Coordinates of C-alpha atoms in Angstrom, one line a residue:
Chain A
M295 CA 109.4 94.6 118.7
L296 CA 109.8 97.7 116.6
R297 CA 108.1 99.8 119.2
Y298 CA 110.4 98.2 121.8
Q299 CA 113.4 99.3 119.7
Q300 CA 111.8 102.8 119.6
A301 CA 111.7 102.8 123.5
D302 CA 107.9 102.5 123.8
A303 CA 107.5 101.4 127.5
V304 CA 103.9 100.1 127.0
A305 CA 104.9 97.9 124.0
T306 CA 108.0 96.7 125.9
T307 CA 106.0 95.6 128.9
A308 CA 103.5 93.9 126.6
L309 CA 106.3 92.1 124.8
I310 CA 107.8 90.9 128.1
E311 CA 104.5 89.7 129.3
Q312 CA 103.8 87.9 126.1
L313 CA 107.1 86.2 125.6
S314 CA 108.1 85.5 129.2
P315 CA 105.8 82.6 129.9
Q316 CA 107.2 80.8 126.7
L317 CA 110.8 81.5 127.6
Y318 CA 110.2 80.5 131.2
R319 CA 108.8 77.2 129.9
F320 CA 111.8 76.8 127.7
F321 CA 114.2 77.1 130.7
A322 CA 112.0 75.3 133.2
A323 CA 111.4 72.3 131.0
Q324 CA 115.1 71.7 130.6
L325 CA 116.2 72.5 134.2
G326 CA 113.2 71.3 136.2
N327 CA 114.1 74.1 138.7
A328 CA 111.7 77.0 139.0
E329 CA 114.2 79.3 140.7
D330 CA 117.0 78.8 138.2
A331 CA 114.5 79.1 135.4
S332 CA 113.3 82.5 136.6
D333 CA 116.9 83.7 137.1
M334 CA 117.7 82.6 133.5
L335 CA 114.6 84.3 132.3
Q336 CA 115.9 87.6 133.8
D337 CA 119.3 87.0 132.2
A338 CA 117.7 86.4 128.9
W339 CA 115.7 89.6 129.0
L340 CA 118.8 91.6 130.0
R341 CA 120.7 90.0 127.1
I342 CA 117.7 90.6 124.7
H343 CA 117.6 94.2 125.9
R344 CA 121.4 94.7 125.3
V345 CA 121.2 93.3 121.7
R346 CA 117.7 94.5 120.8
H347 CA 119.2 96.6 117.9
T348 CA 120.3 93.3 116.2
Y349 CA 116.7 92.4 115.4
R350 CA 116.0 93.4 111.8
P351 CA 112.4 94.4 111.1
G352 CA 110.6 91.8 109.0
E353 CA 112.7 88.9 110.3
P354 CA 110.9 86.2 112.4
L355 CA 111.0 87.2 116.1
L356 CA 110.8 83.9 117.9
P357 CA 114.0 82.3 116.5
W358 CA 115.8 85.5 117.3
V359 CA 114.6 85.4 120.9
Y360 CA 115.3 81.7 121.3
A361 CA 118.8 82.0 119.9
I362 CA 119.5 84.5 122.7
A363 CA 117.7 82.3 125.3
R364 CA 119.7 79.4 124.1
C365 CA 123.0 81.3 124.7
V366 CA 121.8 82.2 128.2
R367 CA 121.1 78.6 128.9
V368 CA 124.5 77.4 127.7
D369 CA 126.2 80.2 129.7
S370 CA 124.2 79.3 132.8
Y371 CA 125.0 75.6 132.4
R372 CA 128.8 76.4 132.2
K373 CA 128.6 78.7 135.1
R374 CA 126.7 76.1 137.3
H375 CA 129.2 73.5 136.1
R376 CA 132.2 75.6 137.2
I377 CA 130.5 76.2 140.6
A378 CA 129.7 72.5 141.0
V379 CA 133.3 71.6 140.2
R380 CA 134.7 74.0 142.8
E381 CA 132.1 73.5 145.5
I382 CA 132.9 71.4 148.6
V383 CA 130.2 69.5 150.2
V384 CA 130.3 70.2 153.9
E385 CA 127.5 68.1 155.1
A386 CA 124.8 65.8 153.8
L387 CA 121.6 67.6 152.9
P388 CA 118.2 66.1 153.7
E389 CA 116.7 64.1 150.9
P390 CA 114.2 66.1 148.9
A391 CA 110.6 65.1 149.1
A392 CA 109.5 62.4 146.6
A393 CA 108.4 63.7 143.3
S394 CA 104.7 63.7 142.7
V395 CA 103.5 60.6 140.8
E396 CA 102.2 61.4 137.3
P397 CA 98.5 60.6 137.1
N398 CA 99.0 58.2 134.2
D399 CA 101.6 56.0 135.9
L400 CA 104.3 57.4 133.6
P401 CA 107.6 58.4 135.1
P402 CA 108.3 62.1 135.9
F403 CA 108.9 64.0 132.7
D404 CA 112.0 65.7 134.2
Q405 CA 113.6 62.3 134.8
L406 CA 112.8 61.1 131.3
I407 CA 114.2 64.0 129.4
S408 CA 117.2 64.3 131.7
N409 CA 118.4 61.1 130.0
L410 CA 118.4 62.8 126.6
P411 CA 121.5 64.6 125.3
A412 CA 121.4 68.4 125.8
S413 CA 120.9 69.1 122.1
Q414 CA 118.0 66.6 121.8
R415 CA 116.4 67.9 125.0
E416 CA 116.7 71.5 123.7
V417 CA 115.1 70.7 120.3
L418 CA 112.3 68.7 122.0
T419 CA 111.5 71.5 124.4
M420 CA 111.4 74.1 121.7
L421 CA 109.2 72.0 119.4
K422 CA 106.8 70.4 121.9
V423 CA 106.8 72.6 125.0
N424 CA 107.2 76.0 123.4
G425 CA 105.4 75.1 120.1
L426 CA 108.0 76.5 117.7
S427 CA 108.0 75.2 114.1
L428 CA 110.9 73.2 112.7
E429 CA 112.0 76.2 110.7
E430 CA 112.0 78.4 113.8
V431 CA 114.0 75.9 115.8
A432 CA 116.5 75.5 113.0
R433 CA 117.1 79.2 113.0
A434 CA 117.3 79.5 116.7
T435 CA 119.8 76.7 117.0
S436 CA 121.8 77.8 113.8
S437 CA 121.2 74.4 112.2
S438 CA 119.2 72.9 109.4
V439 CA 115.6 71.7 109.4
G440 CA 116.9 68.2 108.7
S441 CA 119.1 68.2 111.7
V442 CA 116.3 69.4 113.9
K443 CA 114.0 66.7 112.6
Q444 CA 116.7 64.1 113.2
K445 CA 117.3 65.3 116.8
A446 CA 113.6 65.2 117.5
H447 CA 113.2 61.8 116.0
R448 CA 116.1 60.4 118.1
A449 CA 114.8 62.1 121.2
Y450 CA 111.4 60.4 120.6
Q451 CA 113.1 57.1 120.1
R452 CA 115.0 57.4 123.4
L453 CA 111.9 58.5 125.2
R454 CA 110.0 55.5 123.8
A455 CA 112.7 53.2 124.9
S456 CA 112.7 54.8 128.4
L457 CA 108.9 54.5 128.6
A458 CA 108.9 50.9 127.4
S459 CA 111.5 49.9 130.0
P460 CA 109.9 48.7 133.4
K461 CA 112.5 50.8 135.3
A462 CA 111.8 53.9 133.1
G463 CA 113.3 57.0 134.6
K464 CA 114.1 55.4 137.9
G465 CA 117.8 55.2 137.2
A466 CA 117.9 58.7 135.7
T467 CA 120.4 61.1 137.2
Chain B
M192 CA 103.3 54.8 121.9
T193 CA 102.5 56.7 118.7
N194 CA 103.9 60.1 117.8
D195 CA 100.6 61.8 118.6
E196 CA 100.5 60.2 122.1
M197 CA 104.2 61.3 122.6
D198 CA 103.3 64.8 121.5
K199 CA 100.4 64.9 124.1
F200 CA 102.7 63.5 126.8
V201 CA 105.5 65.9 126.1
G202 CA 103.3 68.9 125.5
S203 CA 101.0 68.4 128.5
R204 CA 103.9 68.6 130.9
P205 CA 102.9 70.7 133.9
L206 CA 105.4 73.4 134.7
P207 CA 105.7 75.6 137.8
P208 CA 104.1 79.0 137.1
L209 CA 106.2 82.1 136.7
S210 CA 105.9 84.4 139.7
A211 CA 104.3 87.8 139.0
D212 CA 106.8 89.5 141.2
R213 CA 109.7 88.3 139.1
L214 CA 107.9 89.3 135.9
K215 CA 107.4 92.8 137.3
Q216 CA 111.1 92.9 138.4
I217 CA 112.2 92.1 134.8
E218 CA 109.8 94.6 133.3
A219 CA 111.2 97.3 135.7
L220 CA 114.8 96.4 134.9
V221 CA 114.2 96.6 131.1
V222 CA 111.9 99.7 131.1
A223 CA 114.4 101.6 133.4
D224 CA 117.0 101.4 130.7
L225 CA 114.8 102.0 127.7
K226 CA 116.4 104.1 125.0
P227 CA 115.6 104.2 121.3
V228 CA 118.0 102.1 119.2
R229 CA 118.6 102.0 115.5
P230 CA 118.1 98.4 114.0
L231 CA 121.1 96.8 112.5
A232 CA 121.6 97.8 108.8
P233 CA 120.9 95.2 106.1
A234 CA 123.4 92.4 105.8
G235 CA 124.6 93.8 102.5
V236 CA 126.0 96.9 104.2
Y237 CA 128.2 94.8 106.4
L238 CA 129.2 92.5 103.6
A239 CA 130.3 95.5 101.7
A240 CA 132.1 96.9 104.8
F241 CA 134.1 93.7 105.3
A242 CA 134.8 93.4 101.6
A243 CA 136.1 97.0 101.6
I244 CA 138.4 96.3 104.6
V245 CA 139.8 93.2 103.0
I246 CA 140.4 94.9 99.6
A247 CA 141.9 97.9 101.3
G248 CA 144.3 95.7 103.3
C249 CA 145.5 94.0 100.1
L250 CA 145.7 97.3 98.1
A251 CA 147.7 98.9 101.0
S252 CA 150.4 96.4 100.4
W253 CA 151.1 97.9 97.0
F254 CA 152.2 101.1 98.6
Y255 CA 154.3 99.3 101.2
F256 CA 156.2 96.9 98.9
T257 CA 158.0 98.0 95.8
G258 CA 156.9 95.2 93.5
Q259 CA 154.8 92.0 93.3
S260 CA 157.7 89.5 93.3
G261 CA 155.5 86.7 94.5
W262 CA 152.9 87.3 91.9
E263 CA 155.5 87.4 89.1
A264 CA 157.3 84.3 90.4
L265 CA 154.1 82.2 90.1
S266 CA 153.0 80.7 86.8
S267 CA 149.4 81.4 85.5
L268 CA 148.2 78.0 86.8
Q269 CA 149.8 78.5 90.2
K270 CA 148.2 82.0 90.4
L271 CA 144.8 80.4 89.6
L272 CA 145.2 77.6 92.1
V273 CA 146.5 79.9 94.9
F274 CA 144.4 83.0 94.5
V275 CA 141.0 81.6 93.6
P276 CA 140.8 79.5 96.9
L277 CA 142.1 82.6 98.8
V278 CA 139.2 84.7 97.4
A279 CA 136.7 81.9 98.1
I280 CA 137.9 81.6 101.7
A281 CA 137.6 85.4 102.2
V282 CA 134.1 85.4 100.8
L283 CA 133.0 82.5 103.0
L284 CA 134.6 84.1 106.1
I285 CA 132.9 87.5 105.4
F286 CA 129.5 85.7 105.0
S287 CA 130.1 83.9 108.3
V288 CA 131.2 86.9 110.2
V289 CA 128.2 89.0 109.0
R290 CA 125.8 86.2 109.8
Q291 CA 127.2 85.9 113.3
M292 CA 126.3 89.6 114.0
T293 CA 122.6 88.7 114.2
P294 CA 121.1 86.0 116.5
A295 CA 119.3 83.2 114.7
A296 CA 121.1 83.7 111.5
R297 CA 121.6 80.4 109.6
Y298 CA 124.7 78.6 108.4
T299 CA 127.1 80.6 110.6
R300 CA 129.1 77.6 111.7
T301 CA 128.7 75.8 108.4
T302 CA 130.1 78.7 106.4
A303 CA 133.1 79.0 108.8
L304 CA 133.7 75.3 108.6
C305 CA 133.5 75.4 104.7
A306 CA 136.1 78.2 104.8
G307 CA 138.4 75.9 107.0
C308 CA 137.9 73.1 104.5
V309 CA 138.8 75.3 101.5
F310 CA 141.9 76.5 103.4
L311 CA 143.0 72.9 103.9
L312 CA 142.3 72.3 100.2
L313 CA 144.5 75.3 99.4
L314 CA 147.3 73.9 101.5
G315 CA 147.0 70.6 99.7
L316 CA 147.1 72.4 96.3
M317 CA 150.1 74.3 97.3
T318 CA 152.0 71.2 98.3
L319 CA 151.2 69.8 94.8
I320 CA 152.2 72.9 92.8
L321 CA 155.2 74.2 94.9
H322 CA 158.3 72.3 95.8
P323 CA 160.9 72.3 98.6
V324 CA 163.9 74.5 98.0
H325 CA 167.0 74.5 100.2
E326 CA 167.2 77.7 102.2
S327 CA 170.2 78.8 104.3
A328 CA 168.2 81.3 106.4
F329 CA 164.9 79.6 106.8
V330 CA 164.1 81.2 110.1
R331 CA 165.4 84.7 109.4
T332 CA 163.5 85.1 106.1
G333 CA 160.5 83.4 107.7
L334 CA 160.4 85.9 110.5
I335 CA 160.5 88.8 108.0
C336 CA 157.5 87.3 106.2
L337 CA 155.7 86.7 109.5
R338 CA 156.2 90.3 110.5
N339 CA 155.1 91.6 107.2
G340 CA 152.0 89.4 107.2
M341 CA 151.0 90.4 110.7
A342 CA 151.6 94.1 109.7
F343 CA 148.7 93.8 107.3
A344 CA 146.6 91.4 109.3
I345 CA 146.4 93.5 112.5
P346 CA 144.8 96.6 110.9
V347 CA 142.3 94.4 109.1
A348 CA 141.5 92.7 112.5
F349 CA 141.2 96.1 114.1
F350 CA 138.7 97.5 111.6
S351 CA 136.8 94.2 111.5
A352 CA 136.4 94.4 115.2
L353 CA 135.1 97.9 115.0
V354 CA 132.4 96.7 112.6
L355 CA 131.7 93.6 114.7
L356 CA 131.1 95.8 117.8
R357 CA 127.7 96.7 116.3
G358 CA 126.6 93.0 116.2
A359 CA 125.3 90.7 118.9
R360 CA 128.4 88.6 119.6
L361 CA 126.5 85.6 121.0
S362 CA 129.5 83.3 120.3
P363 CA 132.5 85.5 121.0
M364 CA 135.1 82.8 120.5
L365 CA 133.7 81.7 117.1
T366 CA 133.3 85.3 116.0
G367 CA 136.8 86.2 117.1
A368 CA 138.3 83.2 115.4
T369 CA 136.4 83.9 112.1
A370 CA 137.3 87.6 112.1
G371 CA 140.9 86.6 113.0
G372 CA 140.9 84.1 110.2
L373 CA 139.8 86.8 107.8
A374 CA 142.6 89.2 109.0
G375 CA 145.2 86.4 108.8
L376 CA 144.0 85.5 105.3
V377 CA 144.7 89.1 104.2
G378 CA 148.1 88.8 105.7
M379 CA 148.7 85.6 103.8
A380 CA 147.3 87.0 100.6
V381 CA 149.7 89.9 100.8
L382 CA 152.6 87.5 101.3
E383 CA 151.5 85.4 98.4
I384 CA 151.5 88.5 96.2
H385 CA 154.8 90.0 97.4
C386 CA 157.0 87.2 98.8
P387 CA 159.2 85.7 96.0
N388 CA 160.1 82.7 98.1
L389 CA 158.3 79.7 96.6
N390 CA 159.8 77.1 99.0
I391 CA 156.8 75.1 100.1
Y392 CA 158.1 74.7 103.6
H393 CA 158.5 78.4 103.9
I394 CA 154.9 79.0 102.9
L395 CA 153.5 76.2 105.0
V396 CA 155.3 77.3 108.1
W397 CA 155.6 81.1 107.9
H398 CA 152.7 82.2 105.6
V399 CA 150.2 79.8 107.2
A400 CA 151.5 80.9 110.7
V401 CA 150.0 84.3 110.0
V402 CA 146.5 82.8 109.6
L403 CA 146.9 80.5 112.6
I404 CA 148.2 83.2 114.9
C405 CA 145.3 85.5 113.9
V406 CA 142.7 82.8 114.4
I407 CA 144.0 81.9 117.9
A408 CA 144.5 85.5 118.9
G409 CA 141.1 86.5 117.6
A410 CA 139.4 83.7 119.5
V411 CA 141.2 84.4 122.7
F412 CA 140.9 88.2 122.5
S413 CA 137.2 88.0 121.6
S414 CA 136.3 85.5 124.3
V415 CA 138.1 87.5 126.9
T416 CA 137.0 91.0 125.8
F417 CA 133.4 90.1 125.0
R418 CA 132.8 87.6 127.8
R419 CA 129.1 87.8 128.6
P420 CA 128.5 89.8 131.8
A421 CA 127.0 88.0 134.8
S422 CA 123.3 88.5 135.5
N423 CA 122.3 91.5 137.6
Q424 CA 120.5 90.1 140.5

């Protein structure tokens, strides 16, 4: 990161290659749409690039990156929401192909986590999909470790309830 | 399902792979605009800068007004109950603003919220220690106070914005509201020092209006000016 701040092209490329898969997983796990996720990844890198001077040497890098990624996700959500509100449906689109069945008879993950509130989904994704620590998630979301733990616990409770239900995930929107 | 099983289920989620072309495109975009940057100075530097702006704003009022009529009109207990919370709010707002300059800084919202709570406490204390007094020109004198308060709040807001330009501004509305609150607080502090009118209604309406106007103006100005640009696609 320090070499990125000093405009080292090789280090910058290495940093992008190292962090992009993680960030992409962060976006894709919450959106379930590869195209939107890669657009948001690009937005995130442009935003990171614009504010790269705000990273202070010695500070943990991942929370800094995820705090920016989180803002990009929120902005993108608002933007898509605005578009969705103004959009006029002109014709019925063909039904998408049925989602692939999970090998262990569990409902699709996207459907399951789409039932969670956005804050719980975000925390769960950072913790379990991206592998961030509680402390890192707390920093990235500007909240306390206790709050992160509570959100993760509630998310798990909801997921358990969804999995226990025979119609798990089927009614998810 | 145990926590371990849940961990495995959630963590083993297959995700679509990131296309190599898109990665190359991102790398090209970033590398094309690569210039050396100087990392943000330590937080202490910005704390000192905001503290200096606030103190300068208050000190400037001594040159503008002839005396400290408000200060002299207050008893020692009243001075303590008014100015200690004002200083506490200023400290909290400065901490919040400085933290908001860097992504992933902790307690940004909590500190701003604490400042809001102390402000409400201050208003409560004021209603206890000050009393209503009949005024024949409530609006006219109030507007003078509002103008004087804003005259000191606006330069503080301007210099605060200059310092904030260096930061990340990930939540422009919150940052603007916090910085506006700080500027409004300076305006209110100046009025508390110099305004001899101890009518509680005058203070609750016209002195507090300086803070409220600055908070709203800061939030609106910041969210409009620093609206995040759309992606380059």
